[in-house]
Backbone as ProteinMPNN parsed JSONL, in Angstrom:
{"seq_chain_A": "XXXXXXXXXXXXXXXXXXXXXXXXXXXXXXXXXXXXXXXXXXXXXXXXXXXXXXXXXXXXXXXXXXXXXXXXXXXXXXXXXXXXXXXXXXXXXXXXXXXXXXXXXXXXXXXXXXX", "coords_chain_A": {"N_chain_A": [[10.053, 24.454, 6.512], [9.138, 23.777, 8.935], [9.443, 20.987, 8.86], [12.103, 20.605, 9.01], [12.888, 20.777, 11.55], [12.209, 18.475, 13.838], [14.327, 16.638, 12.472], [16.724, 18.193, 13.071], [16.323, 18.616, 15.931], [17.239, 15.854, 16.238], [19.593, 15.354, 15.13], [21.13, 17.475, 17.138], [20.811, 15.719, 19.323], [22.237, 13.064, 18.482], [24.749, 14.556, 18.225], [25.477, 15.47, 20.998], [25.433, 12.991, 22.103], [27.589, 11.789, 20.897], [29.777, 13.411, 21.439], [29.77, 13.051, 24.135], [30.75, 10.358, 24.607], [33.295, 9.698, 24.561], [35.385, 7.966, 25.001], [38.027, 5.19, 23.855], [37.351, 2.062, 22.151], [37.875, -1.04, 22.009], [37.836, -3.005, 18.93], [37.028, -5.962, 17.554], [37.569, -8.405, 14.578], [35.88, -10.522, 13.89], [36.244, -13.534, 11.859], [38.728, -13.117, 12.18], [42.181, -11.672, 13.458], [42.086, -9.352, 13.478], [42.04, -5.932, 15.052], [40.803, -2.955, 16.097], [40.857, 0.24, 17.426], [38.331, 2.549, 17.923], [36.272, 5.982, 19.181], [33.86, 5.062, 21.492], [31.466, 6.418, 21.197], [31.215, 5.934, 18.019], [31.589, 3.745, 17.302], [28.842, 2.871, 18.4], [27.275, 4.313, 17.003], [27.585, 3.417, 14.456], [26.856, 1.05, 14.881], [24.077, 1.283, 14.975], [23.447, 2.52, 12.89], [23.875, 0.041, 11.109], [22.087, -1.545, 11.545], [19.772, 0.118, 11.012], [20.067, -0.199, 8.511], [19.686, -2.926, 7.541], [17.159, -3.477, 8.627], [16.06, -1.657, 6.937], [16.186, -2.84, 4.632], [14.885, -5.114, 4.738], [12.276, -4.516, 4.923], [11.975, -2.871, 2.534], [12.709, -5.496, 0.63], [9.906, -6.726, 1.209], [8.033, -4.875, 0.727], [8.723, -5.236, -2.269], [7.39, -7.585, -2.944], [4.567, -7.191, -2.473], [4.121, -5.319, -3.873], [4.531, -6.307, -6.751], [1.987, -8.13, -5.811], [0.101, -6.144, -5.849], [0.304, -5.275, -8.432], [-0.514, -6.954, -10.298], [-3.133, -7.181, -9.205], [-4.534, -5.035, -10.145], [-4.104, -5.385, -13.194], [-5.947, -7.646, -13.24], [-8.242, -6.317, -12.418], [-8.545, -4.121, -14.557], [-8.746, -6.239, -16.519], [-11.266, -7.344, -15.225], [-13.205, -4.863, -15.888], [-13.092, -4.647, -18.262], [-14.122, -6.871, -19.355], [-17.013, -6.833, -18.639], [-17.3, -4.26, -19.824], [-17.891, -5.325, -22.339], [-20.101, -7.141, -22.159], [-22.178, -5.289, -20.941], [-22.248, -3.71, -23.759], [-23.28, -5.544, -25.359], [-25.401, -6.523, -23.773], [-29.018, -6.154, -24.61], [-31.328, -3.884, -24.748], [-33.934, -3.512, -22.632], [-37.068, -4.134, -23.609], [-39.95, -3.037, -22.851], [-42.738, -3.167, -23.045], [-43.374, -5.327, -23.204], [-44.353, -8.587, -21.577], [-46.149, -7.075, -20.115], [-49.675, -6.485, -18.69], [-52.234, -5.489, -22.067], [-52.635, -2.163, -21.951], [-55.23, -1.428, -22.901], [-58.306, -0.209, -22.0], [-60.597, -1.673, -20.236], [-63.653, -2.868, -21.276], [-66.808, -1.999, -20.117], [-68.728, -3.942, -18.165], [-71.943, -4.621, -18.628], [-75.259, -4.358, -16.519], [-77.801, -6.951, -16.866], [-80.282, -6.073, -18.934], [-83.589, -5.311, -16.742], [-86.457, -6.547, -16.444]], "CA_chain_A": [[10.918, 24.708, 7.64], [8.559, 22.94, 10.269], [10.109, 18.735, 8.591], [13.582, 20.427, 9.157], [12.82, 20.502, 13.172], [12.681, 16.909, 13.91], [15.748, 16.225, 12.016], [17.596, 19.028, 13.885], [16.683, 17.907, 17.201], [17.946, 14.583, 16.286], [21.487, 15.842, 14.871], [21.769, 17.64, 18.675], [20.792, 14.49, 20.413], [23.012, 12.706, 17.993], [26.178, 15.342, 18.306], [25.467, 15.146, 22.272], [25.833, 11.708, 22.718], [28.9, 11.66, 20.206], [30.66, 14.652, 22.799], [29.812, 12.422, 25.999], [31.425, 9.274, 24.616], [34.661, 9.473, 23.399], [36.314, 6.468, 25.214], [37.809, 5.03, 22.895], [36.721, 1.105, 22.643], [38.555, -1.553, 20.968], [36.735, -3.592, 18.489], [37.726, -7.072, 17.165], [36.252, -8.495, 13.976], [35.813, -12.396, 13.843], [37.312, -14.812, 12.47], [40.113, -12.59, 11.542], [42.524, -11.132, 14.604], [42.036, -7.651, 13.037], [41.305, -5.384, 15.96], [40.624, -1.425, 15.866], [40.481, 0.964, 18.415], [37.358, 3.687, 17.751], [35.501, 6.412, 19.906], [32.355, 4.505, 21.826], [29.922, 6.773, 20.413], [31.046, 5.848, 17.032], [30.92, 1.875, 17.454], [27.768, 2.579, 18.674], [26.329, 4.81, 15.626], [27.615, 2.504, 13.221], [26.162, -0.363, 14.774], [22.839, 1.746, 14.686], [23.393, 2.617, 11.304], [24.06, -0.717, 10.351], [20.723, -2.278, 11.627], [18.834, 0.423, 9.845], [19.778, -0.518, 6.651], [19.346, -4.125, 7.212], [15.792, -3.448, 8.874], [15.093, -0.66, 5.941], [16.348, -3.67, 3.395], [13.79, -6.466, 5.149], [11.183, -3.824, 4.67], [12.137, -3.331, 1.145], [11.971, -6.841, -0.032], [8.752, -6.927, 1.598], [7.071, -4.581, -0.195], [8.553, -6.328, -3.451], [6.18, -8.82, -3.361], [3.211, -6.648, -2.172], [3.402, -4.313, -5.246], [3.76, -7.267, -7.46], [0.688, -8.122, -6.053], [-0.734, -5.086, -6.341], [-0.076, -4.417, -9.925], [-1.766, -8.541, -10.529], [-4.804, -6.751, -8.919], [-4.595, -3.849, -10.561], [-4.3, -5.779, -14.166], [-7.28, -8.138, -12.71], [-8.985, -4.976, -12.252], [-8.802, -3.694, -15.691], [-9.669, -7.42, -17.692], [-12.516, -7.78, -15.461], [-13.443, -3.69, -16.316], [-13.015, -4.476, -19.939], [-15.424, -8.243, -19.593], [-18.303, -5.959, -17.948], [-17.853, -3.464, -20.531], [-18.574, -6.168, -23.317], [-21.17, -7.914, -21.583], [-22.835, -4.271, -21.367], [-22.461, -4.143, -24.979], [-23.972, -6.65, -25.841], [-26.733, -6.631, -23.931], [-30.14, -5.553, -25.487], [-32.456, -2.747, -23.891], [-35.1, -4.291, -22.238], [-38.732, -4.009, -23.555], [-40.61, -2.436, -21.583], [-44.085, -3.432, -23.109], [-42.775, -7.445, -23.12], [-44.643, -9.156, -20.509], [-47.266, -6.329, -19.158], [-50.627, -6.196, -19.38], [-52.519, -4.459, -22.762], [-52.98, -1.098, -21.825], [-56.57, -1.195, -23.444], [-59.289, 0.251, -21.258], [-61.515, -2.772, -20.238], [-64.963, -2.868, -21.444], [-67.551, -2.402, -19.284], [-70.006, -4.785, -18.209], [-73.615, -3.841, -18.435], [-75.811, -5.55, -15.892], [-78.671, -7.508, -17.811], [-81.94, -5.436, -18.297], [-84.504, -5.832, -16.362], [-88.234, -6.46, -17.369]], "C_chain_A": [[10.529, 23.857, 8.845], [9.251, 21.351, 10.113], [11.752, 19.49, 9.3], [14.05, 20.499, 10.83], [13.055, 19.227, 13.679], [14.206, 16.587, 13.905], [16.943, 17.66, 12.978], [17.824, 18.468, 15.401], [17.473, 16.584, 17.324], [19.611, 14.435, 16.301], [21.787, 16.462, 16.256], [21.759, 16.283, 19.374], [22.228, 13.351, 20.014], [24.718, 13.215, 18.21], [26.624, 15.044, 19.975], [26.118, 13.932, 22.632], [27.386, 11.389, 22.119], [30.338, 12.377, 21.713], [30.679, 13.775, 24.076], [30.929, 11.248, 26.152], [32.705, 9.258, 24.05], [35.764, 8.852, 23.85], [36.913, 5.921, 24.648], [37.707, 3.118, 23.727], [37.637, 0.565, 21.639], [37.487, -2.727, 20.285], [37.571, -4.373, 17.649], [36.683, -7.56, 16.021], [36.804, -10.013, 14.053], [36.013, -12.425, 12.411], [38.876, -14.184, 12.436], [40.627, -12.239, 12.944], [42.906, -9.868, 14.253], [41.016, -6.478, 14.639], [41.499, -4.083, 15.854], [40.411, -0.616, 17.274], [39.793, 2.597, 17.914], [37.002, 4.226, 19.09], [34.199, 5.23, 20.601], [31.593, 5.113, 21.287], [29.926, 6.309, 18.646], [30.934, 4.641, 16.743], [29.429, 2.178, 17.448], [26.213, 2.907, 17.38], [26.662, 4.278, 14.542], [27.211, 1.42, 13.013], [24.47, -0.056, 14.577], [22.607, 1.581, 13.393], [22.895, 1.207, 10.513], [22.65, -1.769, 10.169], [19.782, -1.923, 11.219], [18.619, 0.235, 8.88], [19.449, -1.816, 6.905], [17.741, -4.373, 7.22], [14.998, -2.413, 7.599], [15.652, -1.759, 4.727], [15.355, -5.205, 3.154], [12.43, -5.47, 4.52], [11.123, -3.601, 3.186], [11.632, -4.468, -0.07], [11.073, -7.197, 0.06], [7.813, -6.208, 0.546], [7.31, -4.717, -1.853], [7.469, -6.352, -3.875], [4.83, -8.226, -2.924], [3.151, -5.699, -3.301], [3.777, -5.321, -6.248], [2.49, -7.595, -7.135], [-0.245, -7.694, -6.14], [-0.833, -4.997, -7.685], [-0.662, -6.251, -10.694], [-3.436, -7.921, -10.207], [-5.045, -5.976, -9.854], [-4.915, -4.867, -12.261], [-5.749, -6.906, -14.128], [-8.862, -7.302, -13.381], [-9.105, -4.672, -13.387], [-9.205, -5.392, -16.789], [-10.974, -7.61, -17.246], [-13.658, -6.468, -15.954], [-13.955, -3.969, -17.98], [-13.907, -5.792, -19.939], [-16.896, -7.246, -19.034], [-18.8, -4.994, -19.118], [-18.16, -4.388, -21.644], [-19.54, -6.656, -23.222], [-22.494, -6.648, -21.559], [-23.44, -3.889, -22.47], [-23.499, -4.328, -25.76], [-25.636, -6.685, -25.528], [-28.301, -5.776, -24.136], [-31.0, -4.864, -24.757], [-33.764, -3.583, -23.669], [-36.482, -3.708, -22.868], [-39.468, -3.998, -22.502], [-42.515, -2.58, -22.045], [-44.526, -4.828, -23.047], [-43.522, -7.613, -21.618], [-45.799, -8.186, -19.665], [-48.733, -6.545, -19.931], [-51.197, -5.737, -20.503], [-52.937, -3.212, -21.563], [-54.507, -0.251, -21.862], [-57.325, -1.29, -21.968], [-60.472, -1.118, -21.571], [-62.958, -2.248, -20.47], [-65.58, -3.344, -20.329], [-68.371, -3.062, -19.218], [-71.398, -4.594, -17.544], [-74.225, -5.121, -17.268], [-77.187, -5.815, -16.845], [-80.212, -6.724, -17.779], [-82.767, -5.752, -17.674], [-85.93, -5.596, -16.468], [-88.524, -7.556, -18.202]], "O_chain_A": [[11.338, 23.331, 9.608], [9.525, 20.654, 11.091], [12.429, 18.795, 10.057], [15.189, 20.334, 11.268], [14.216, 18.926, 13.956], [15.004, 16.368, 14.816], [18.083, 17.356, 13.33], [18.849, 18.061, 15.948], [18.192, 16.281, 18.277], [20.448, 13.837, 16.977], [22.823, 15.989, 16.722], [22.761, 15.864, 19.954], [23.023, 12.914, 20.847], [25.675, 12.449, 18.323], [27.709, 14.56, 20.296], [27.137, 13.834, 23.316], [28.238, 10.824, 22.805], [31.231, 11.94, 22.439], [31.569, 13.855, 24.923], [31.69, 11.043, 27.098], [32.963, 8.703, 22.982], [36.891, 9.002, 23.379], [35.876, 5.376, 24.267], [37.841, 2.78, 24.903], [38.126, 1.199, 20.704], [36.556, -3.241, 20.906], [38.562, -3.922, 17.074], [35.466, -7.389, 16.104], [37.946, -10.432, 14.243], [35.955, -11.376, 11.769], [39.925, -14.791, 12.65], [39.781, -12.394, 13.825], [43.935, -9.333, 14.665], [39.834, -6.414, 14.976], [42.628, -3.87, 15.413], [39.679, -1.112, 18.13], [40.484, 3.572, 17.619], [37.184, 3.538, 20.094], [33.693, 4.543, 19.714], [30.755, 4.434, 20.692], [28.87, 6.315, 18.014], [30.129, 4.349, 15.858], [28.768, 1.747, 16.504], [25.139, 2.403, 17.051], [26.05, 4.625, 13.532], [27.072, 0.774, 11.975], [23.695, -0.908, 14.14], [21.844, 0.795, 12.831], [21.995, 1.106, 9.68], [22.272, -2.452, 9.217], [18.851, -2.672, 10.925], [17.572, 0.324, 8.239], [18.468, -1.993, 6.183], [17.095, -5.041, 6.413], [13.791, -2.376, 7.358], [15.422, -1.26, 3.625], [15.144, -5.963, 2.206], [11.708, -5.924, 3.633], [10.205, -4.153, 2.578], [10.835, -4.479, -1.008], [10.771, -8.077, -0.746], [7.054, -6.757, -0.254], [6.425, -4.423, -2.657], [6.767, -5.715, -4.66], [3.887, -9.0, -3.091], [2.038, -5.3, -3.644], [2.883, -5.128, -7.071], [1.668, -7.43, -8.036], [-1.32, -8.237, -6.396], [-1.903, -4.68, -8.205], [-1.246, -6.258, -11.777], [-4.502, -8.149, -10.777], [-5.998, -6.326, -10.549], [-6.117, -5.039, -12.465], [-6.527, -6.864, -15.081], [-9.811, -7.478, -14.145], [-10.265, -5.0, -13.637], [-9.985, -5.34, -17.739], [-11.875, -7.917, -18.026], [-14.782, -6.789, -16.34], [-14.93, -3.555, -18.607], [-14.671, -5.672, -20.897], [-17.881, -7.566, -19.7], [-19.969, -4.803, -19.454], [-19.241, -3.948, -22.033], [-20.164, -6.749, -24.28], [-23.598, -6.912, -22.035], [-24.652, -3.694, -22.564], [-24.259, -3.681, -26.48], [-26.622, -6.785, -26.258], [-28.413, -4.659, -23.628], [-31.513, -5.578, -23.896], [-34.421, -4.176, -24.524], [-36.853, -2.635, -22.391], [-39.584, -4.74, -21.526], [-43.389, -2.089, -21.331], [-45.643, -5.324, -22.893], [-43.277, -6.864, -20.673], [-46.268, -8.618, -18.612], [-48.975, -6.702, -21.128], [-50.521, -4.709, -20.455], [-53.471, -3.455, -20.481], [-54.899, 0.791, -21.338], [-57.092, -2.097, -21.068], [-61.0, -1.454, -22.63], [-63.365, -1.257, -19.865], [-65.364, -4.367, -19.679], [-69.104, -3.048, -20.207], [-71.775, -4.468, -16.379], [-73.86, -6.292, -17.155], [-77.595, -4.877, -17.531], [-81.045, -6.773, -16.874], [-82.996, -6.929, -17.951], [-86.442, -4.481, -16.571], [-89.59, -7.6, -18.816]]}, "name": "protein", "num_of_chains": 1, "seq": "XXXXXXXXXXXXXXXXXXXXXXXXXXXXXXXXXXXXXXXXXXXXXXXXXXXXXXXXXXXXXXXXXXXXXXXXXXXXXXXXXXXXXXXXXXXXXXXXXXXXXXXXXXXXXXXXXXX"}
């Protein structure tokens, strides 16, 4: 119930401004000599309208090409997942006695009798 606030206030602000303007306006379209006579508030919310979709159709094509290149990462992401896990694999548990000292308890050294 709280998302459907917003959008309410908007439909009053929207209905409001509709009620204030109702001039009507004449509107000519190029190249043609087709001319119309509408309300002003409704020229005006159709020219709104009309720039949302173009601006929500730029935004669109935009993110196109950003989730193509997301799902390039994303497949990236899983060949180099799957080279790591082979390379893992593969390689051999280290020896852990390779390269250290013996372990053997050094013999002690007597000092030379004396007498």
């Amino acid at each position: 119930m709280l998302r459907l606030i917003p959008a309410l206030i908007l439909i009053l602000i929207l209905a409001l401004f509709a009620l204030s303007n109702r001039q009507p306006v004449t509107i000519g379209y190029w190249p043609t000599d087709y001319t119309t006579q509408v309300p002003l508030a409704v020229a005006i919310l159709v020219g709104m309208a009309i720039a949302f979709v173009l601006g929500a159709a730029v935004v669109w094509v935009d993110h196109l090409g950003l989730g193509r290149r997301a799902r390039r990462a994303e497949s990236e992401v899983r060949r180099l997942k799957a080279q790591l896990a082979d390379a893992e694999a593969r390689k051999t548990p280290p020896s852990y006695t390779q390269g250290l000292p013996s372990m053997r308890r050094p013999e002690p050294v007597l000092p030379p009798p004396e007498g």
